[in-house]
mmCIF file of C-alpha atoms in Angstrom:
data_model
loop_
_atom_site.group_PDB
_atom_site.id
_atom_site.type_symbol
_atom_site.label_atom_id
_atom_site.label_comp_id
_atom_site.label_asym_id
_atom_site.label_seq_id
_atom_site.Cartn_x
_atom_site.Cartn_y
_atom_site.Cartn_z
ATOM 1 C CA GLN A 1 -16.280 -4.754 11.272
ATOM 2 C CA LYS A 2 -12.984 -4.188 9.494
ATOM 3 C CA GLU A 3 -13.446 -2.152 6.349
ATOM 4 C CA VAL A 4 -11.267 -4.311 4.110
ATOM 5 C CA GLU A 5 -10.855 -7.810 5.410
ATOM 6 C CA GLN A 6 -8.465 -10.543 4.326
ATOM 7 C CA ASN A 7 -7.574 -13.862 5.883
ATOM 8 C CA SER A 8 -4.040 -13.414 7.216
ATOM 9 C CA GLY A 9 -3.027 -16.948 6.244
ATOM 10 C CA PRO A 10 -0.649 -18.400 5.538
ATOM 11 C CA LEU A 11 -2.347 -20.013 2.575
ATOM 12 C CA SER A 12 -0.231 -22.989 1.553
ATOM 13 C CA VAL A 13 -0.544 -24.497 -1.932
ATOM 14 C CA PRO A 14 1.658 -26.905 -3.866
ATOM 15 C CA GLU A 15 3.488 -25.792 -6.984
ATOM 16 C CA GLY A 16 1.228 -25.891 -10.029
ATOM 17 C CA ALA A 17 -2.008 -25.515 -8.057
ATOM 18 C CA ILE A 18 -4.476 -22.626 -8.159
ATOM 19 C CA ALA A 19 -4.182 -20.194 -5.262
ATOM 20 C CA SER A 20 -7.358 -18.326 -4.329
ATOM 21 C CA LEU A 21 -7.065 -15.155 -2.273
ATOM 22 C CA ASN A 22 -10.159 -13.419 -0.966
ATOM 23 C CA CYS A 23 -11.061 -9.938 0.191
ATOM 24 C CA THR A 24 -14.333 -8.485 1.510
ATOM 25 C CA TYR A 25 -15.108 -4.818 1.989
ATOM 26 C CA SER A 26 -17.711 -2.876 3.909
ATOM 27 C CA ASP A 27 -18.634 0.018 1.592
ATOM 28 C CA ARG A 28 -21.177 -1.090 -1.018
ATOM 29 C CA GLY A 29 -20.446 2.003 -3.113
ATOM 30 C CA SER A 30 -16.755 1.216 -3.576
ATOM 31 C CA GLN A 31 -15.612 1.712 -7.163
ATOM 32 C CA SER A 32 -11.995 0.621 -7.610
ATOM 33 C CA PHE A 33 -10.211 -2.483 -6.424
ATOM 34 C CA PHE A 34 -6.544 -3.381 -6.525
ATOM 35 C CA TRP A 35 -4.279 -6.292 -5.686
ATOM 36 C CA TYR A 36 -0.696 -5.736 -4.604
ATOM 37 C CA ARG A 37 2.048 -8.292 -4.082
ATOM 38 C CA GLN A 38 4.615 -7.682 -1.345
ATOM 39 C CA TYR A 39 7.694 -9.834 -0.985
ATOM 40 C CA SER A 40 9.252 -10.027 2.460
ATOM 41 C CA GLY A 41 11.242 -6.868 3.174
ATOM 42 C CA LYS A 42 10.132 -5.175 -0.045
ATOM 43 C CA SER A 43 7.512 -2.615 -0.988
ATOM 44 C CA PRO A 44 4.076 -3.484 -2.439
ATOM 45 C CA GLU A 45 3.843 -3.918 -6.210
ATOM 46 C CA LEU A 46 0.579 -3.401 -8.095
ATOM 47 C CA ILE A 47 -0.386 -6.562 -9.965
ATOM 48 C CA MET A 48 -4.092 -6.192 -10.802
ATOM 49 C CA SER A 49 -6.829 -3.592 -10.874
ATOM 50 C CA ILE A 50 -10.543 -4.199 -11.436
ATOM 51 C CA TYR A 51 -13.420 -1.765 -11.667
ATOM 52 C CA SER A 52 -16.502 -3.665 -12.860
ATOM 53 C CA ASN A 53 -18.217 -6.900 -11.923
ATOM 54 C CA GLY A 54 -16.831 -10.063 -13.412
ATOM 55 C CA ASP A 55 -13.416 -11.449 -14.167
ATOM 56 C CA LYS A 56 -10.277 -9.760 -15.404
ATOM 57 C CA GLU A 57 -7.393 -11.906 -16.548
ATOM 58 C CA ASP A 58 -3.719 -10.992 -16.892
ATOM 59 C CA GLY A 59 -1.403 -13.895 -17.545
ATOM 60 C CA ARG A 60 -1.640 -16.343 -14.642
ATOM 61 C CA PHE A 61 -3.625 -13.856 -12.558
ATOM 62 C CA THR A 62 -7.413 -13.432 -12.555
ATOM 63 C CA ALA A 63 -9.213 -10.847 -10.464
ATOM 64 C CA GLN A 64 -12.883 -11.464 -9.734
ATOM 65 C CA LEU A 65 -15.279 -8.798 -8.506
ATOM 66 C CA ASN A 66 -18.790 -9.205 -7.109
ATOM 67 C CA LYS A 67 -20.071 -5.845 -5.932
ATOM 68 C CA ALA A 68 -23.403 -7.224 -4.730
ATOM 69 C CA SER A 69 -21.569 -9.553 -2.349
ATOM 70 C CA GLN A 70 -18.853 -6.955 -1.639
ATOM 71 C CA TYR A 71 -16.210 -9.467 -2.511
ATOM 72 C CA VAL A 72 -13.081 -9.370 -4.631
ATOM 73 C CA SER A 73 -10.717 -12.266 -5.191
ATOM 74 C CA LEU A 74 -7.419 -13.019 -6.868
ATOM 75 C CA LEU A 75 -6.739 -16.372 -8.497
ATOM 76 C CA ILE A 76 -3.195 -17.409 -9.333
ATOM 77 C CA ARG A 77 -3.022 -20.312 -11.755
ATOM 78 C CA ASP A 78 -0.027 -22.649 -11.997
ATOM 79 C CA SER A 79 1.366 -21.253 -8.734
ATOM 80 C CA GLN A 80 5.138 -21.024 -8.530
ATOM 81 C CA PRO A 81 7.417 -20.792 -5.473
ATOM 82 C CA SER A 82 8.239 -17.258 -6.690
ATOM 83 C CA ASP A 83 4.591 -16.348 -6.025
ATOM 84 C CA SER A 84 5.209 -16.796 -2.299
ATOM 85 C CA ALA A 85 4.510 -13.346 -0.883
ATOM 86 C CA THR A 86 1.891 -11.345 0.983
ATOM 87 C CA TYR A 87 -0.996 -10.160 -1.189
ATOM 88 C CA LEU A 88 -2.701 -6.907 -0.228
ATOM 89 C CA CYS A 89 -6.214 -5.963 -1.298
ATOM 90 C CA ALA A 90 -6.927 -2.232 -1.673
ATOM 91 C CA VAL A 91 -10.328 -0.615 -2.145
ATOM 92 C CA ASN A 92 -11.414 2.899 -3.057
ATOM 93 C CA MET A 93 -14.264 3.643 -0.647
ATOM 94 C CA ARG A 94 -16.578 6.589 -1.154
ATOM 95 C CA ARG A 95 -16.019 8.077 2.288
ATOM 96 C CA TYR A 96 -12.247 8.266 1.966
ATOM 97 C CA SER A 97 -9.975 10.220 -0.371
ATOM 98 C CA THR A 98 -7.388 7.463 -0.444
ATOM 99 C CA LEU A 99 -7.303 3.716 -0.863
ATOM 100 C CA THR A 100 -8.097 1.483 2.106
ATOM 101 C CA PHE A 101 -5.777 -1.499 2.392
ATOM 102 C CA GLY A 102 -6.412 -4.880 3.933
ATOM 103 C CA LYS A 103 -3.733 -6.400 6.135
ATOM 104 C CA GLY A 104 -2.809 -8.934 3.519
ATOM 105 C CA THR A 105 -2.772 -12.697 3.039
ATOM 106 C CA MET A 106 0.512 -14.570 3.086
ATOM 107 C CA LEU A 107 0.796 -17.155 0.308
ATOM 108 C CA LEU A 108 3.302 -19.997 0.490
ATOM 109 C CA VAL A 109 3.862 -22.101 -2.615
ATOM 110 C CA SER A 110 5.807 -25.274 -1.921
ATOM 111 C CA PRO A 111 7.914 -27.000 -4.635
ATOM 112 C CA ASP M 1 13.082 5.589 -16.179
ATOM 113 C CA GLY M 2 10.011 6.741 -14.259
ATOM 114 C CA GLY M 3 9.602 5.814 -10.653
ATOM 115 C CA ILE M 4 9.669 6.684 -6.987
ATOM 116 C CA THR M 5 12.884 6.890 -5.012
ATOM 117 C CA GLN M 6 13.263 6.832 -1.265
ATOM 118 C CA SER M 7 16.457 7.431 0.579
ATOM 119 C CA PRO M 8 18.155 6.125 2.503
ATOM 120 C CA LYS M 9 17.204 2.446 2.417
ATOM 121 C CA TYR M 10 18.234 1.979 6.067
ATOM 122 C CA LEU M 11 18.383 4.686 8.692
ATOM 123 C CA PHE M 12 19.536 4.502 12.297
ATOM 124 C CA ARG M 13 18.892 7.227 14.859
ATOM 125 C CA LYS M 14 19.119 7.755 18.557
ATOM 126 C CA GLU M 15 15.975 8.364 20.536
ATOM 127 C CA GLY M 16 15.125 12.051 20.825
ATOM 128 C CA GLN M 17 16.433 12.998 17.385
ATOM 129 C CA ASN M 18 14.273 14.180 14.519
ATOM 130 C CA VAL M 19 14.896 12.457 11.211
ATOM 131 C CA THR M 20 13.726 13.274 7.677
ATOM 132 C CA LEU M 21 12.945 10.618 5.098
ATOM 133 C CA SER M 22 13.176 11.548 1.454
ATOM 134 C CA CYS M 23 10.655 10.683 -1.271
ATOM 135 C CA GLU M 24 10.968 11.809 -4.894
ATOM 136 C CA GLN M 25 8.898 10.821 -7.929
ATOM 137 C CA ASN M 26 9.244 11.541 -11.631
ATOM 138 C CA LEU M 27 5.918 10.024 -12.681
ATOM 139 C CA ASN M 28 4.264 13.448 -12.875
ATOM 140 C CA HIS M 29 1.776 12.279 -10.250
ATOM 141 C CA ASP M 30 -0.140 14.905 -8.322
ATOM 142 C CA ALA M 31 -0.864 12.850 -5.204
ATOM 143 C CA MET M 32 1.697 11.463 -2.779
ATOM 144 C CA TYR M 33 1.352 9.407 0.380
ATOM 145 C CA TRP M 34 3.320 8.194 3.383
ATOM 146 C CA TYR M 35 2.580 4.878 5.063
ATOM 147 C CA ARG M 36 4.057 3.057 7.981
ATOM 148 C CA GLN M 37 4.252 -0.747 8.136
ATOM 149 C CA ASP M 38 5.130 -2.696 11.271
ATOM 150 C CA PRO M 39 6.047 -6.405 11.244
ATOM 151 C CA GLY M 40 3.026 -8.527 10.415
ATOM 152 C CA GLN M 41 0.851 -5.453 10.100
ATOM 153 C CA GLY M 42 -0.908 -3.753 7.261
ATOM 154 C CA LEU M 43 -0.223 -0.307 5.873
ATOM 155 C CA ARG M 44 -1.165 2.653 8.036
ATOM 156 C CA LEU M 45 -1.548 6.061 6.393
ATOM 157 C CA ILE M 46 0.464 8.865 7.978
ATOM 158 C CA TYR M 47 -0.055 11.844 5.640
ATOM 159 C CA TYR M 48 -1.099 12.436 2.071
ATOM 160 C CA SER M 49 -0.983 15.326 -0.354
ATOM 161 C CA GLN M 50 -3.128 15.756 -3.448
ATOM 162 C CA ILE M 51 -1.563 19.001 -4.628
ATOM 163 C CA VAL M 52 1.507 21.131 -4.013
ATOM 164 C CA ASN M 53 1.426 23.170 -0.787
ATOM 165 C CA ASP M 54 -1.460 21.144 0.619
ATOM 166 C CA PHE M 55 -1.544 17.958 2.686
ATOM 167 C CA GLN M 56 -3.891 16.088 5.006
ATOM 168 C CA LYS M 57 -3.402 13.957 8.078
ATOM 169 C CA GLY M 58 -3.935 10.251 7.779
ATOM 170 C CA ASP M 59 -4.791 7.780 10.515
ATOM 171 C CA ILE M 60 -1.554 8.093 12.512
ATOM 172 C CA ALA M 61 -0.170 11.604 11.916
ATOM 173 C CA GLU M 62 0.845 12.316 15.508
ATOM 174 C CA GLY M 63 4.606 12.674 15.842
ATOM 175 C CA TYR M 64 5.134 13.187 12.107
ATOM 176 C CA SER M 65 5.304 16.222 9.824
ATOM 177 C CA VAL M 66 5.462 16.691 6.057
ATOM 178 C CA SER M 67 5.906 19.377 3.438
ATOM 179 C CA ARG M 68 4.984 19.534 -0.238
ATOM 180 C CA GLU M 69 6.840 22.440 -1.789
ATOM 181 C CA LYS M 70 7.409 20.699 -5.121
ATOM 182 C CA LYS M 71 5.254 18.290 -7.080
ATOM 183 C CA GLU M 72 8.081 15.754 -7.205
ATOM 184 C CA SER M 73 8.979 15.729 -3.516
ATOM 185 C CA PHE M 74 7.176 14.809 -0.297
ATOM 186 C CA PRO M 75 9.613 14.490 2.631
ATOM 187 C CA LEU M 76 8.501 13.028 5.946
ATOM 188 C CA THR M 77 9.986 14.113 9.283
ATOM 189 C CA VAL M 78 9.748 11.700 12.170
ATOM 190 C CA THR M 79 9.919 13.845 15.267
ATOM 191 C CA SER M 80 11.021 12.970 18.779
ATOM 192 C CA ALA M 81 7.345 13.097 19.752
ATOM 193 C CA GLN M 82 6.667 9.854 17.850
ATOM 194 C CA LYS M 83 6.670 7.222 20.586
ATOM 195 C CA ASN M 84 7.472 4.140 18.511
ATOM 196 C CA PRO M 85 9.253 5.345 15.361
ATOM 197 C CA THR M 86 11.014 2.098 14.443
ATOM 198 C CA ALA M 87 9.184 0.827 11.348
ATOM 199 C CA PHE M 88 9.260 0.390 7.573
ATOM 200 C CA TYR M 89 8.208 3.640 5.900
ATOM 201 C CA LEU M 90 6.682 3.572 2.427
ATOM 202 C CA CYS M 91 6.070 6.469 0.086
ATOM 203 C CA ALA M 92 3.554 6.158 -2.737
ATOM 204 C CA SER M 93 2.147 8.309 -5.496
ATOM 205 C CA SER M 94 -0.886 8.320 -7.762
ATOM 206 C CA MET M 95 -2.709 10.376 -10.339
ATOM 207 C CA ALA M 96 -4.815 13.068 -8.728
ATOM 208 C CA GLN M 97 -8.209 11.487 -9.126
ATOM 209 C CA VAL M 98 -9.605 9.811 -6.052
ATOM 210 C CA GLY M 99 -9.321 6.057 -6.064
ATOM 211 C CA ARG M 100 -6.557 5.719 -8.582
ATOM 212 C CA GLU M 101 -3.929 3.057 -8.152
ATOM 213 C CA GLN M 102 -0.921 3.926 -6.032
ATOM 214 C CA TYR M 103 2.680 3.098 -6.871
ATOM 215 C CA PHE M 104 5.166 2.553 -4.100
ATOM 216 C CA GLY M 105 8.791 3.449 -3.599
ATOM 217 C CA PRO M 106 11.274 0.886 -2.241
ATOM 218 C CA GLY M 107 10.823 2.024 1.369
ATOM 219 C CA THR M 108 13.064 3.211 4.200
ATOM 220 C CA ARG M 109 13.633 1.023 7.223
ATOM 221 C CA LEU M 110 14.077 3.275 10.261
ATOM 222 C CA THR M 111 15.528 1.981 13.494
ATOM 223 C CA VAL M 112 15.540 4.204 16.570
ATOM 224 C CA THR M 113 17.430 3.067 19.681
#
Protein backbone atom coordinates (compact mmCIF):
# COMPACT_ATOMS: atom_id res chain seq x y z
CA GLN A 1 0.00 0.00 0.00
CA LYS A 2 1.31 3.43 -0.91
CA GLU A 3 1.80 5.58 2.15
CA VAL A 4 0.19 8.72 0.74
CA GLU A 5 -2.16 8.00 -2.10
CA GLN A 6 -3.79 10.38 -4.57
CA ASN A 7 -5.69 9.75 -7.76
CA SER A 8 -3.36 10.90 -10.54
CA GLY A 9 -6.22 12.34 -12.60
CA PRO A 10 -6.65 14.39 -14.57
CA LEU A 11 -9.70 15.68 -12.75
CA SER A 12 -11.64 17.83 -15.20
CA VAL A 13 -14.18 20.39 -13.97
CA PRO A 14 -15.89 23.30 -15.69
CA GLU A 15 -15.18 26.87 -14.64
CA GLY A 16 -17.23 27.85 -11.60
CA ALA A 17 -17.66 24.29 -10.32
CA ILE A 18 -16.32 22.80 -7.09
CA ALA A 19 -13.20 20.68 -7.50
CA SER A 20 -12.69 17.95 -4.91
CA LEU A 21 -9.22 16.48 -4.48
CA ASN A 22 -8.66 13.51 -2.21
CA CYS A 23 -5.74 11.99 -0.35
CA THR A 24 -5.49 8.91 1.88
CA TYR A 25 -2.58 8.00 4.11
CA SER A 26 -1.44 4.85 5.85
CA ASP A 27 -0.15 6.06 9.24
CA ARG A 28 -3.03 6.53 11.69
CA GLY A 29 -0.79 8.59 13.99
CA SER A 30 -0.02 11.25 11.39
CA GLN A 31 -0.29 14.77 12.80
CA SER A 32 0.20 17.38 10.08
CA PHE A 33 -1.26 17.60 6.61
CA PHE A 34 -0.47 19.97 3.78
CA TRP A 35 -1.68 20.76 0.28
CA TYR A 36 0.68 22.13 -2.34
CA ARG A 37 -0.12 23.47 -5.79
CA GLN A 38 2.39 22.91 -8.59
CA TYR A 39 2.02 24.57 -11.96
CA SER A 40 3.65 22.84 -14.91
CA GLY A 41 7.40 23.48 -14.89
CA LYS A 42 7.29 25.29 -11.54
CA SER A 43 8.02 24.36 -7.95
CA PRO A 44 5.34 23.37 -5.40
CA GLU A 45 3.64 26.19 -3.48
CA LEU A 46 2.06 25.63 -0.07
CA ILE A 47 -1.63 26.54 -0.15
CA MET A 48 -3.18 24.88 2.92
CA SER A 49 -2.19 23.20 6.15
CA ILE A 50 -4.48 21.34 8.56
CA TYR A 51 -3.74 19.71 11.88
CA SER A 52 -7.06 18.75 13.50
CA ASN A 53 -10.21 16.99 12.39
CA GLY A 54 -12.76 19.06 10.56
CA ASP A 55 -12.71 21.80 7.97
CA LYS A 56 -10.34 24.69 7.48
CA GLU A 57 -11.29 27.41 5.04
CA ASP A 58 -9.05 29.95 3.31
CA GLY A 59 -10.71 31.94 0.57
CA ARG A 60 -11.93 29.55 -2.13
CA PHE A 61 -10.01 26.65 -0.59
CA THR A 62 -11.28 24.29 2.12
CA ALA A 63 -9.19 21.50 3.59
CA GLN A 64 -11.05 18.65 5.27
CA LEU A 65 -9.43 16.17 7.63
CA ASN A 66 -10.83 12.90 8.97
CA LYS A 67 -8.16 11.13 11.00
CA ALA A 68 -10.36 8.14 11.80
CA SER A 69 -10.76 7.45 8.08
CA GLN A 70 -7.17 8.54 7.33
CA TYR A 71 -8.44 10.90 4.71
CA VAL A 72 -7.70 14.51 3.83
CA SER A 73 -9.31 16.45 1.02
CA LEU A 74 -9.07 19.83 -0.66
CA LEU A 75 -12.14 21.57 -2.06
CA ILE A 76 -11.76 24.44 -4.49
CA ARG A 77 -14.92 26.49 -4.89
CA ASP A 78 -15.68 28.57 -7.99
CA SER A 79 -12.85 26.86 -9.87
CA GLN A 80 -10.97 29.04 -12.33
CA PRO A 81 -8.79 28.06 -15.31
CA SER A 82 -5.86 29.48 -13.30
CA ASP A 83 -6.45 26.68 -10.77
CA SER A 84 -5.34 24.15 -13.39
CA ALA A 85 -2.27 22.56 -11.82
CA THR A 86 -1.11 19.44 -10.01
CA TYR A 87 -2.06 19.33 -6.33
CA LEU A 88 0.26 17.48 -3.97
CA CYS A 89 -0.80 16.12 -0.60
CA ALA A 90 1.92 15.92 2.08
CA VAL A 91 1.66 14.15 5.43
CA ASN A 92 3.86 14.15 8.52
CA MET A 93 4.05 10.48 9.51
CA ARG A 94 5.37 9.40 12.89
CA ARG A 95 7.98 7.03 11.50
CA TYR A 96 9.66 9.62 9.30
CA SER A 97 11.52 12.84 10.10
CA THR A 98 10.28 14.54 6.96
CA LEU A 99 7.03 14.97 5.11
CA THR A 100 5.77 12.18 2.85
CA PHE A 101 4.35 13.44 -0.43
CA GLY A 102 1.74 11.88 -2.65
CA LYS A 103 2.33 11.84 -6.39
CA GLY A 104 -0.27 14.50 -6.98
CA THR A 105 -3.57 14.95 -8.78
CA MET A 106 -3.73 16.98 -11.96
CA LEU A 107 -6.69 19.37 -12.07
CA LEU A 108 -7.94 20.82 -15.34
CA VAL A 109 -10.49 23.63 -15.20
CA SER A 110 -12.10 24.34 -18.55
CA PRO A 111 -13.53 27.79 -19.43
CA ASP B 1 12.36 39.61 0.87
CA GLY B 2 12.64 36.19 2.48
CA GLY B 3 12.86 33.12 0.34
CA ILE B 4 14.82 30.28 -1.17
CA THR B 5 17.01 30.73 -4.21
CA GLN B 6 18.35 28.03 -6.47
CA SER B 7 20.83 28.56 -9.22
CA PRO B 8 21.09 28.13 -12.06
CA LYS B 9 17.55 27.65 -13.37
CA TYR B 10 18.79 25.44 -16.23
CA LEU B 11 21.99 23.44 -16.25
CA PHE B 12 23.51 21.34 -19.02
CA ARG B 13 26.36 18.89 -18.48
CA LYS B 14 28.11 16.13 -20.30
CA GLU B 15 27.92 12.62 -18.96
CA GLY B 16 30.75 11.81 -16.57
CA GLN B 17 30.99 15.31 -15.09
CA ASN B 18 30.12 16.19 -11.53
CA VAL B 19 27.86 19.19 -11.11
CA THR B 20 26.89 21.22 -8.04
CA LEU B 21 23.48 22.80 -7.59
CA SER B 22 23.17 25.78 -5.31
CA CYS B 23 20.47 26.36 -2.69
CA GLU B 24 20.37 29.38 -0.37
CA GLN B 25 17.66 30.48 2.06
CA ASN B 26 17.21 33.59 4.18
CA LEU B 27 14.16 32.36 6.10
CA ASN B 28 16.27 31.44 9.13
CA HIS B 29 15.07 27.85 8.74
CA ASP B 30 17.09 25.12 10.39
CA ALA B 31 16.07 22.25 8.11
CA MET B 32 16.79 21.96 4.40
CA TYR B 33 15.94 19.30 1.85
CA TRP B 34 16.75 18.19 -1.69
CA TYR B 35 14.18 16.46 -3.88
CA ARG B 36 14.24 15.11 -7.37
CA GLN B 37 11.17 15.16 -9.63
CA ASP B 38 10.93 13.28 -12.92
CA PRO B 39 8.19 13.92 -15.50
CA GLY B 40 4.83 12.72 -14.23
CA GLN B 41 6.39 11.58 -10.98
CA GLY B 42 6.13 12.68 -7.41
CA LEU B 43 8.88 14.15 -5.27
CA ARG B 44 11.67 11.83 -4.20
CA LEU B 45 13.84 12.83 -1.24
CA ILE B 46 17.58 12.81 -1.88
CA TYR B 47 19.11 14.27 1.30
CA TYR B 48 17.99 16.41 4.19
CA SER B 49 19.68 18.35 6.96
CA GLN B 50 18.11 19.43 10.23
CA ILE B 51 21.13 21.28 11.58
CA VAL B 52 24.45 22.68 10.39
CA ASN B 53 27.18 20.08 9.84
CA ASP B 54 24.70 17.21 9.89
CA PHE B 55 22.65 15.58 7.14
CA GLN B 56 20.83 12.33 6.44
CA LYS B 57 20.24 10.26 3.34
CA GLY B 58 16.80 10.21 1.85
CA ASP B 59 15.24 7.57 -0.37
CA ILE B 60 17.55 8.01 -3.38
CA ALA B 61 20.90 9.29 -2.07
CA GLU B 62 23.11 7.10 -4.26
CA GLY B 63 25.14 9.17 -6.70
CA TYR B 64 24.58 12.42 -4.80
CA SER B 65 26.46 14.27 -2.06
CA VAL B 66 25.69 17.31 0.08
CA SER B 67 27.29 19.60 2.62
CA ARG B 68 25.83 21.91 5.26
CA GLU B 69 28.56 24.24 6.43
CA LYS B 70 26.25 27.22 6.88
CA LYS B 71 22.66 27.45 8.03
CA GLU B 72 21.70 29.34 4.87
CA SER B 73 23.27 27.01 2.32
CA PHE B 74 22.77 23.38 1.30
CA PRO B 75 24.50 22.60 -2.02
CA LEU B 76 23.88 19.34 -3.83
CA THR B 77 26.52 17.63 -5.98
CA VAL B 78 25.33 15.25 -8.66
CA THR B 79 28.22 12.91 -9.25
CA SER B 80 29.10 10.85 -12.30
CA ALA B 81 27.95 7.80 -10.34
CA GLN B 82 24.30 8.92 -10.64
CA LYS B 83 22.98 6.81 -13.51
CA ASN B 84 20.05 8.97 -14.60
CA PRO B 85 20.80 12.53 -13.45
CA THR B 86 18.53 14.39 -15.87
CA ALA B 87 15.66 15.69 -13.71
CA PHE B 88 14.09 18.70 -12.00
CA TYR B 89 15.83 19.32 -8.67
CA LEU B 90 13.99 21.09 -5.87
CA CYS B 91 15.40 22.50 -2.67
CA ALA B 92 13.13 23.15 0.30
CA SER B 93 13.44 24.41 3.84
CA SER B 94 11.41 24.30 7.04
CA MET B 95 11.51 25.16 10.70
CA ALA B 96 13.40 22.55 12.68
CA GLN B 97 10.48 20.78 14.26
CA VAL B 98 9.48 17.52 12.65
CA GLY B 99 6.43 17.76 10.44
CA ARG B 100 6.51 21.45 9.78
CA GLU B 101 5.54 22.79 6.40
CA GLN B 102 8.26 22.98 3.77
CA TYR B 103 8.83 25.89 1.41
CA PHE B 104 10.34 25.27 -1.98
CA GLY B 105 12.82 27.12 -4.13
CA PRO B 106 12.17 27.63 -7.86
CA GLY B 107 14.11 24.51 -8.86
CA THR B 108 17.00 23.67 -11.19
CA ARG B 109 16.39 21.69 -14.34
CA LEU B 110 19.47 19.55 -15.02
CA THR B 111 20.06 17.94 -18.38
CA VAL B 112 22.94 15.51 -18.82
CA THR B 113 23.81 14.26 -22.32
